[in-house]
CSV table of C-alpha atoms in Angstrom, one decimal:
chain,number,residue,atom,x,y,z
N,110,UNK,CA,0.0,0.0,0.0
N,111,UNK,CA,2.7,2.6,0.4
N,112,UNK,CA,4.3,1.7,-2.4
N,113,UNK,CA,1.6,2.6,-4.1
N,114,UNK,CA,0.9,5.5,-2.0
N,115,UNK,CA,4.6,7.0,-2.9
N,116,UNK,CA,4.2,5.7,-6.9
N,117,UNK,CA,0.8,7.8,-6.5
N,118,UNK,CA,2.8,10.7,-5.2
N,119,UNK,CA,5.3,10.4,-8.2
N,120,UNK,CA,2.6,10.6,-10.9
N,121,UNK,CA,1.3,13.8,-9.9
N,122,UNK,CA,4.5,15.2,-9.7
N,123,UNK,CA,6.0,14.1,-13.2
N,124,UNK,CA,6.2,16.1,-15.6
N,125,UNK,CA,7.5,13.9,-18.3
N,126,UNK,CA,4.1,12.3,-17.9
N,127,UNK,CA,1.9,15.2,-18.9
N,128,UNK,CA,4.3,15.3,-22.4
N,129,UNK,CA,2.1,14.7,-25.8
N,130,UNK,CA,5.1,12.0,-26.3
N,131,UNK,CA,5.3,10.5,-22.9
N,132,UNK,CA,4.1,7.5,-23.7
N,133,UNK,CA,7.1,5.2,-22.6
N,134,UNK,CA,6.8,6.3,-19.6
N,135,UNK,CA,2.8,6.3,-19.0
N,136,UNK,CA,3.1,2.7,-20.1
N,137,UNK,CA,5.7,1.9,-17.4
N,138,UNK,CA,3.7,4.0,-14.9
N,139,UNK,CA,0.4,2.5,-15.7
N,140,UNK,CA,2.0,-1.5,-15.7
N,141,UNK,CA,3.6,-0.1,-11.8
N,142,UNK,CA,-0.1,0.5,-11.1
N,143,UNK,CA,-1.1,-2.5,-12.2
N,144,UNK,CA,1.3,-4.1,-10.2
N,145,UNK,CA,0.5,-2.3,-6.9
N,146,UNK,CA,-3.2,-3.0,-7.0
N,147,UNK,CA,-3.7,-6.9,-5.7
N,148,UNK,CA,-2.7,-5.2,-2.2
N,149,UNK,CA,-4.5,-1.4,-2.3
N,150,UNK,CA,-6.9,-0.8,0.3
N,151,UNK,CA,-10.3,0.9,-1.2
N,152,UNK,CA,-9.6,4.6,-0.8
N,153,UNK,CA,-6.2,3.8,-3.2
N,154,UNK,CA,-7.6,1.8,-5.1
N,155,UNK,CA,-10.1,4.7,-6.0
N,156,UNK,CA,-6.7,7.5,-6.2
N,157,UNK,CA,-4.9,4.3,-8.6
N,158,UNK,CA,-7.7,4.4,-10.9
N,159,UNK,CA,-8.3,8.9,-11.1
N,160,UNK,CA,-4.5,8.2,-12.5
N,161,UNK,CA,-5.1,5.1,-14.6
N,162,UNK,CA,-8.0,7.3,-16.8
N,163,UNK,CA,-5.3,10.1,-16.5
N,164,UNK,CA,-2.8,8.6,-18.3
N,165,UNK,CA,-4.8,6.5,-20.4
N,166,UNK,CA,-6.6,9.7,-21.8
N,167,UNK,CA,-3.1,11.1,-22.8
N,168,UNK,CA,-2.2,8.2,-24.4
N,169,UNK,CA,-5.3,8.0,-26.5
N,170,UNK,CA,-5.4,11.8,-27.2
N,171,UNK,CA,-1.5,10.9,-28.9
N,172,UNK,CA,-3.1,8.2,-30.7
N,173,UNK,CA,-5.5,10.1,-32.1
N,174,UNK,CA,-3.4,12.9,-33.4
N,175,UNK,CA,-0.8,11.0,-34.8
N,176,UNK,CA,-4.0,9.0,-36.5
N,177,UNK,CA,-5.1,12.2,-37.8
N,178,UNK,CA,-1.1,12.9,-39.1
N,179,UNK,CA,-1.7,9.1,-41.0
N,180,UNK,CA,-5.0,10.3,-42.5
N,181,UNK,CA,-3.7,13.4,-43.6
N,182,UNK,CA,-0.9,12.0,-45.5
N,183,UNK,CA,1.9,13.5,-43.1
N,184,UNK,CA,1.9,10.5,-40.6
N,185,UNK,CA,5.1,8.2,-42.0
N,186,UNK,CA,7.5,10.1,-40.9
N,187,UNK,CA,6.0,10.7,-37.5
N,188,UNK,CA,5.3,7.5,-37.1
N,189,UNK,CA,8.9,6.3,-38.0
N,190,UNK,CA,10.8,8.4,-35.9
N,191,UNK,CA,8.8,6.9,-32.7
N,192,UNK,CA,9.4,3.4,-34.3
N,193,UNK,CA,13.4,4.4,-33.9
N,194,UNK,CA,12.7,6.3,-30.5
N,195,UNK,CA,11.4,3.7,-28.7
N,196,UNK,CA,12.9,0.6,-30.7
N,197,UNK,CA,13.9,-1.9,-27.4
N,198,UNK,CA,15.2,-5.0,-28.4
N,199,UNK,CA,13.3,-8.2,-27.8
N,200,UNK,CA,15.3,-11.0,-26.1
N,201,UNK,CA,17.5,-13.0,-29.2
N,202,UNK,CA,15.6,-16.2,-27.8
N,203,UNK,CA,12.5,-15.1,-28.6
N,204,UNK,CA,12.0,-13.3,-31.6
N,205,UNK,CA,8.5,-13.2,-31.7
N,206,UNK,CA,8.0,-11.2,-28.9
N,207,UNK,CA,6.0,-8.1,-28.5
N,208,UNK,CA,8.0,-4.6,-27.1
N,209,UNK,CA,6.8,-1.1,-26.7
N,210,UNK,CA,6.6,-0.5,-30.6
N,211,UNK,CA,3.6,-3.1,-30.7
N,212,UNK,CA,1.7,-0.6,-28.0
N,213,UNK,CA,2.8,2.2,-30.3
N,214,UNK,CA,1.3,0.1,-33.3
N,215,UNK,CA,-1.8,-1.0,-31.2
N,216,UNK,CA,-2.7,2.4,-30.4
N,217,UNK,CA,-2.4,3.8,-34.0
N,218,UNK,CA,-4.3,1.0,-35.8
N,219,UNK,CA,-7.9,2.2,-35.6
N,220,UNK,CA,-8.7,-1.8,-35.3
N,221,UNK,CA,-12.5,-2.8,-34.3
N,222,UNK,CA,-12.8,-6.1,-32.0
N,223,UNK,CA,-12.6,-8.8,-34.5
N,224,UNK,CA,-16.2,-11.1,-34.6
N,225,UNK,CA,-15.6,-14.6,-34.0
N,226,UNK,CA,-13.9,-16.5,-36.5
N,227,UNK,CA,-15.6,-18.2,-39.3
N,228,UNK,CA,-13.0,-20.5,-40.7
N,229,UNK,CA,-12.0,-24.0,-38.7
N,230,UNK,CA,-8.0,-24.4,-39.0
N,231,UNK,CA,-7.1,-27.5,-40.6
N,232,UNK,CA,-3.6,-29.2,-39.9
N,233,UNK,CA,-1.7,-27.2,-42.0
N,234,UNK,CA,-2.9,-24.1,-41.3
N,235,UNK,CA,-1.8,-22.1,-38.6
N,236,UNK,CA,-3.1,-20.1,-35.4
N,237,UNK,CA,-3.0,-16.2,-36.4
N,238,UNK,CA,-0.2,-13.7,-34.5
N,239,UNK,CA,0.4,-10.3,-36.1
N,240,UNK,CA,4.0,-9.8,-37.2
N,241,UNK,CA,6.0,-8.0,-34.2
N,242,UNK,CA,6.0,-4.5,-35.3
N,243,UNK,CA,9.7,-4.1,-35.3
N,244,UNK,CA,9.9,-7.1,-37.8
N,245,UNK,CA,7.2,-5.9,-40.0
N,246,UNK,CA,9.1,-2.1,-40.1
N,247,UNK,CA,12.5,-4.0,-40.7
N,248,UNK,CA,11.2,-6.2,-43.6
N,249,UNK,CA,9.4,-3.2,-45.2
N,250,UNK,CA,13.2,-1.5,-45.1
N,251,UNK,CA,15.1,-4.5,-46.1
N,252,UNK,CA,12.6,-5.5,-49.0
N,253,UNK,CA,13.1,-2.0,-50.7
N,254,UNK,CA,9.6,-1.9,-50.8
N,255,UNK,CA,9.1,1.7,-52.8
N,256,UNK,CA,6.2,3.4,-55.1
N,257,UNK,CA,5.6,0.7,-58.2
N,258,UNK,CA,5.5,-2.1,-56.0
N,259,UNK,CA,2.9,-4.0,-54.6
N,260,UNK,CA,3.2,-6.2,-51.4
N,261,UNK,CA,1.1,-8.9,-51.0
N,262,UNK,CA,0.9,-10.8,-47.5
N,263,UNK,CA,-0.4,-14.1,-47.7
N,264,UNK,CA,-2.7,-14.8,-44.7
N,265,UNK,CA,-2.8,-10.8,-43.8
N,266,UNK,CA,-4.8,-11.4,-40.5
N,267,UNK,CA,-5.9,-8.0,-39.4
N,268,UNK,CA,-4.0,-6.3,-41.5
N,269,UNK,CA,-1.0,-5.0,-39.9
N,270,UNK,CA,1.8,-5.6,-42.6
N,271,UNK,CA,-0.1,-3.9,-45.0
N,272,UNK,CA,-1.6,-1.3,-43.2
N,273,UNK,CA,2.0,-0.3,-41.8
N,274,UNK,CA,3.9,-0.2,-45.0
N,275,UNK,CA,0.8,1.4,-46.9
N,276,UNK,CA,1.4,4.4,-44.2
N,277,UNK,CA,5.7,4.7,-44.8
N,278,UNK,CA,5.9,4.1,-48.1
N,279,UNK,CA,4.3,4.6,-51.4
N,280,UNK,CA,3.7,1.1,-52.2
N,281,UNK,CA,0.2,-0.7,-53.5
N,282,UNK,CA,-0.6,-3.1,-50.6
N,283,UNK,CA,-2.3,-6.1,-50.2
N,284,UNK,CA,-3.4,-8.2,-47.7
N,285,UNK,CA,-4.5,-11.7,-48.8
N,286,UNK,CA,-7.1,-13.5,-45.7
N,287,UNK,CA,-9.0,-16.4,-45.4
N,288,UNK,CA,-11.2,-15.4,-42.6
N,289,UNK,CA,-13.8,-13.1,-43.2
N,290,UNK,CA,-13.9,-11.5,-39.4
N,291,UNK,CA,-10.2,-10.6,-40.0
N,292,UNK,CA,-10.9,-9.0,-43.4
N,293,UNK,CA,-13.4,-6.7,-42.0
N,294,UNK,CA,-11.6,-5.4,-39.2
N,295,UNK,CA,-8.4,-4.4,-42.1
N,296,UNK,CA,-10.7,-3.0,-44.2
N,297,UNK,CA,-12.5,-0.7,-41.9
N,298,UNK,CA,-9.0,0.4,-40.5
N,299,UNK,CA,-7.8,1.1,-44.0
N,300,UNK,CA,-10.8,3.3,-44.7
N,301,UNK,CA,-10.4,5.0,-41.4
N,302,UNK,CA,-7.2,5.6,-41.9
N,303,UNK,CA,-7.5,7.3,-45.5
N,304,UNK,CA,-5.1,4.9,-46.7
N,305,UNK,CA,-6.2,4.4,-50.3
N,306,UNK,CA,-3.2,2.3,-51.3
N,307,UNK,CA,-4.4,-0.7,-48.6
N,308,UNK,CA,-6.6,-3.0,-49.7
N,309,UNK,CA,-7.9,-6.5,-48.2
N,310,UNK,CA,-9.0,-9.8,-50.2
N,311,UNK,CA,-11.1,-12.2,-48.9
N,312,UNK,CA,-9.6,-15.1,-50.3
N,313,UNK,CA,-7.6,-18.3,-50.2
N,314,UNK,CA,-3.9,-18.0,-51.1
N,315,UNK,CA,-3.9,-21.1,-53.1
N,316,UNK,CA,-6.3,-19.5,-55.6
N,317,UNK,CA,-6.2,-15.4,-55.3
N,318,UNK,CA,-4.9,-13.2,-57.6
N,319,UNK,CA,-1.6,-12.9,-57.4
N,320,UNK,CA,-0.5,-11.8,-60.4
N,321,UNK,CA,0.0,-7.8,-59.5
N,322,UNK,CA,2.6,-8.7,-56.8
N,323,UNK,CA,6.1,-7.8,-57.0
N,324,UNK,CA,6.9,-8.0,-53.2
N,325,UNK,CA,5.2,-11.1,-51.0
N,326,UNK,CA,5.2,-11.9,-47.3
N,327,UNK,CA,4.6,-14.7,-45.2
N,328,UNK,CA,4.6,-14.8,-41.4
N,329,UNK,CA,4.0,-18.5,-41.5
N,330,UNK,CA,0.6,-18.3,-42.3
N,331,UNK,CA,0.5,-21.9,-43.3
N,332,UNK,CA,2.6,-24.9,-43.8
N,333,UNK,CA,3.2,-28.4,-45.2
N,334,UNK,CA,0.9,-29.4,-48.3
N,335,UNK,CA,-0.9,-25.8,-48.4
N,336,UNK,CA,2.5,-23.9,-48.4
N,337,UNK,CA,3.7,-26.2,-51.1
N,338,UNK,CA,1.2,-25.3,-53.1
N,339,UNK,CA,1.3,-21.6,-52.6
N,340,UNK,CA,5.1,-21.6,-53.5
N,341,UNK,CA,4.6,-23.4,-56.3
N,342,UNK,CA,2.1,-20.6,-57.5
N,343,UNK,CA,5.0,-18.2,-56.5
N,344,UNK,CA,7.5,-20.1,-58.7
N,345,UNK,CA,5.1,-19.9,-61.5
N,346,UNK,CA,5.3,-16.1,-61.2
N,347,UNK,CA,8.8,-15.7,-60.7
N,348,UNK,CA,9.3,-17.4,-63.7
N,349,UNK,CA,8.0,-14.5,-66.0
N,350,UNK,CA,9.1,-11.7,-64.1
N,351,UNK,CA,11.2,-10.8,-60.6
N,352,UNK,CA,9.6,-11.0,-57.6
N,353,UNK,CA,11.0,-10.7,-53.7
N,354,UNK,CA,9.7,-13.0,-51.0
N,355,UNK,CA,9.7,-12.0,-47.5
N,356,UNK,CA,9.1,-15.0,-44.8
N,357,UNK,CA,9.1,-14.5,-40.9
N,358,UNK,CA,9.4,-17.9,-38.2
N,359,UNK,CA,9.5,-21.7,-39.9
N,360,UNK,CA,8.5,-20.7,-43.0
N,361,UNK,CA,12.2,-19.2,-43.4
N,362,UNK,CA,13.7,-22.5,-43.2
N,363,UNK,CA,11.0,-23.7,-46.6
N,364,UNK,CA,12.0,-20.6,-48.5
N,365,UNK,CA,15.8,-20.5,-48.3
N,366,UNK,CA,15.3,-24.1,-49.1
N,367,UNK,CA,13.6,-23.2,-53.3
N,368,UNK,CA,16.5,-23.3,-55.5
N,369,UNK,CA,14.5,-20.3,-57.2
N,370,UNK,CA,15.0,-18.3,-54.2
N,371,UNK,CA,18.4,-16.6,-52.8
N,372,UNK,CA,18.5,-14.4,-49.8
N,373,UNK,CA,19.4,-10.8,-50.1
N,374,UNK,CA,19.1,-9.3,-46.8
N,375,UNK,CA,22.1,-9.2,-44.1
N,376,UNK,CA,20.7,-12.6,-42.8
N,377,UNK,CA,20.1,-11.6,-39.1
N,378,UNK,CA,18.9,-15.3,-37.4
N,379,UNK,CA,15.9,-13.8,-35.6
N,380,UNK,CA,14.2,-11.5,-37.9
N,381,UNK,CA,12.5,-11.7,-41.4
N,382,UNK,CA,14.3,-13.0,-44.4
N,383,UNK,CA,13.9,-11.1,-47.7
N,384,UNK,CA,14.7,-13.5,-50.7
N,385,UNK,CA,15.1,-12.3,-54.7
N,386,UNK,CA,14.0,-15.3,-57.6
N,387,UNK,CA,16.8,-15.8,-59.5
N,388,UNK,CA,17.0,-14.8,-63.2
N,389,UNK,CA,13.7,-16.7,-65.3
């Protein structure tokens, strides 16, 4: 209780707190709160929560303005420099963790609560995670992903890859999604977002269009007999003209493995891998 009591105390006093960019550090003071609260006696608990809606109200007043930055046209920059500002590394045994640039990402991303999912997984598909923003940023970077090209991510989810690279760069974007729940929820943050060069496909990767695609990612959105299949379709494409192919977790291991494939990228072990075909 006095710990709480004194971390009570603090808040007031802070002003690196009350800053339109304090963020950081109204994350570390609201997860302190949260920590204190199992043991706070009623007339704390009541003080806890006055700064909880405090800080919370800052944060979401940042959101929104940057938001209003993205919808304006002037957000990528913004939003990048924050993406460097408060880059922490995630542990190197883990490198699908989530850091402060997910709550960054989380807050931006005008996302609705998905409805239940429509789709039963068979075996070879595989339980949705959103990319980790720091690898989604890096792979957009290391993928030279630039105004002509269009990025396709096979099994899109909500729409984060997409969304993200449709804001900092001037790249056609398309996100490629089986389940129709997750499809809404990327399409209504695209239109909130103004972002005109995002768009979402309801669709199986074994059978959508692919044929506009010059850049394509995979966060292991599937594996064995229906990842086959969907690099095969790839191969077919990379046959008539260049295409890059970005893969994130065990799907790394599949891609480095095409002999149409070579890795172009640095080669770090615990972030995306960004592969050129070779020559048709």
């Amino acid at each position: 209780m006095e710990r709480l009591r004194a971390l009570l105390a603090q808040i007031e006093h802070d002003p690196a707190l009350a800053r339109p960019d304090g963020v950081p550090a109204r994350l570390d003071a609201l997860d302190r709160i949260d920590a204190c609260l199992p043991h706070a006696a009623a007339d704390l608990r009541q003080a806890a929560q006055a700064a909880v809606d405090r800080l919370e109200a800052l944060n979401a007043a940042f959101y929104g303005d940057l938001r209003e930055d993205i919808r304006s046209g002037r957000g990528a920059a913004r939003l990048l420099h924050y993406a460097t500002a408060w880059a922490r590394e995630a542990p190197t045994h883990d490198p699908q963790a989530y850091d402060l640039l997910d709550e960054l990402i989380a807050g931006v991303l005008p996302f609705a609560e998905p409805q239940a999912p429509q789709i039963a997984l068979t075996p070879d598909m595989v339980f949705y995670q959103p990319t980790p923003a720091r690898h989604a940023l890096t792979m957009i970077r290391d993928s030279g992903l630039a105004a002509g090209d269009v990025l396709v991510d096979l099994g899109s989810g909500l729409g984060h890859v997409p969304l993200l690279a449709a804001i900092c760069t001037e790249a056609e974007t398309v996100g490629i999604e089986l389940e129709p729940a997750y499809v809404a929820c990327a399409r209504q943050a695209a239109l909130a977002l103004n972002l005109a060069n995002a768009r979402f496909v309801e669709a199986d990767a074994r059978h959508a269009d692919l044929a506009s695609g010059t850049v394509f990612y995979l966060y292991t959105p599937f594996k064995g007999a229906i990842l086959a299949e969907v690099l095969e379709r790839l191969r077919e494409h990379a046959a008539r003209r260049a295409i890059r192919v970005c893969g994130f977790g065990p799907c790394t291991a599949t891609l480095a493995a095409q002999p149409w494939l070579v890795r172009q990228d640095v080669g770090d072990a615990y972030g995306p891998a960004v592969f050129r075909s070779v020559d048709a």
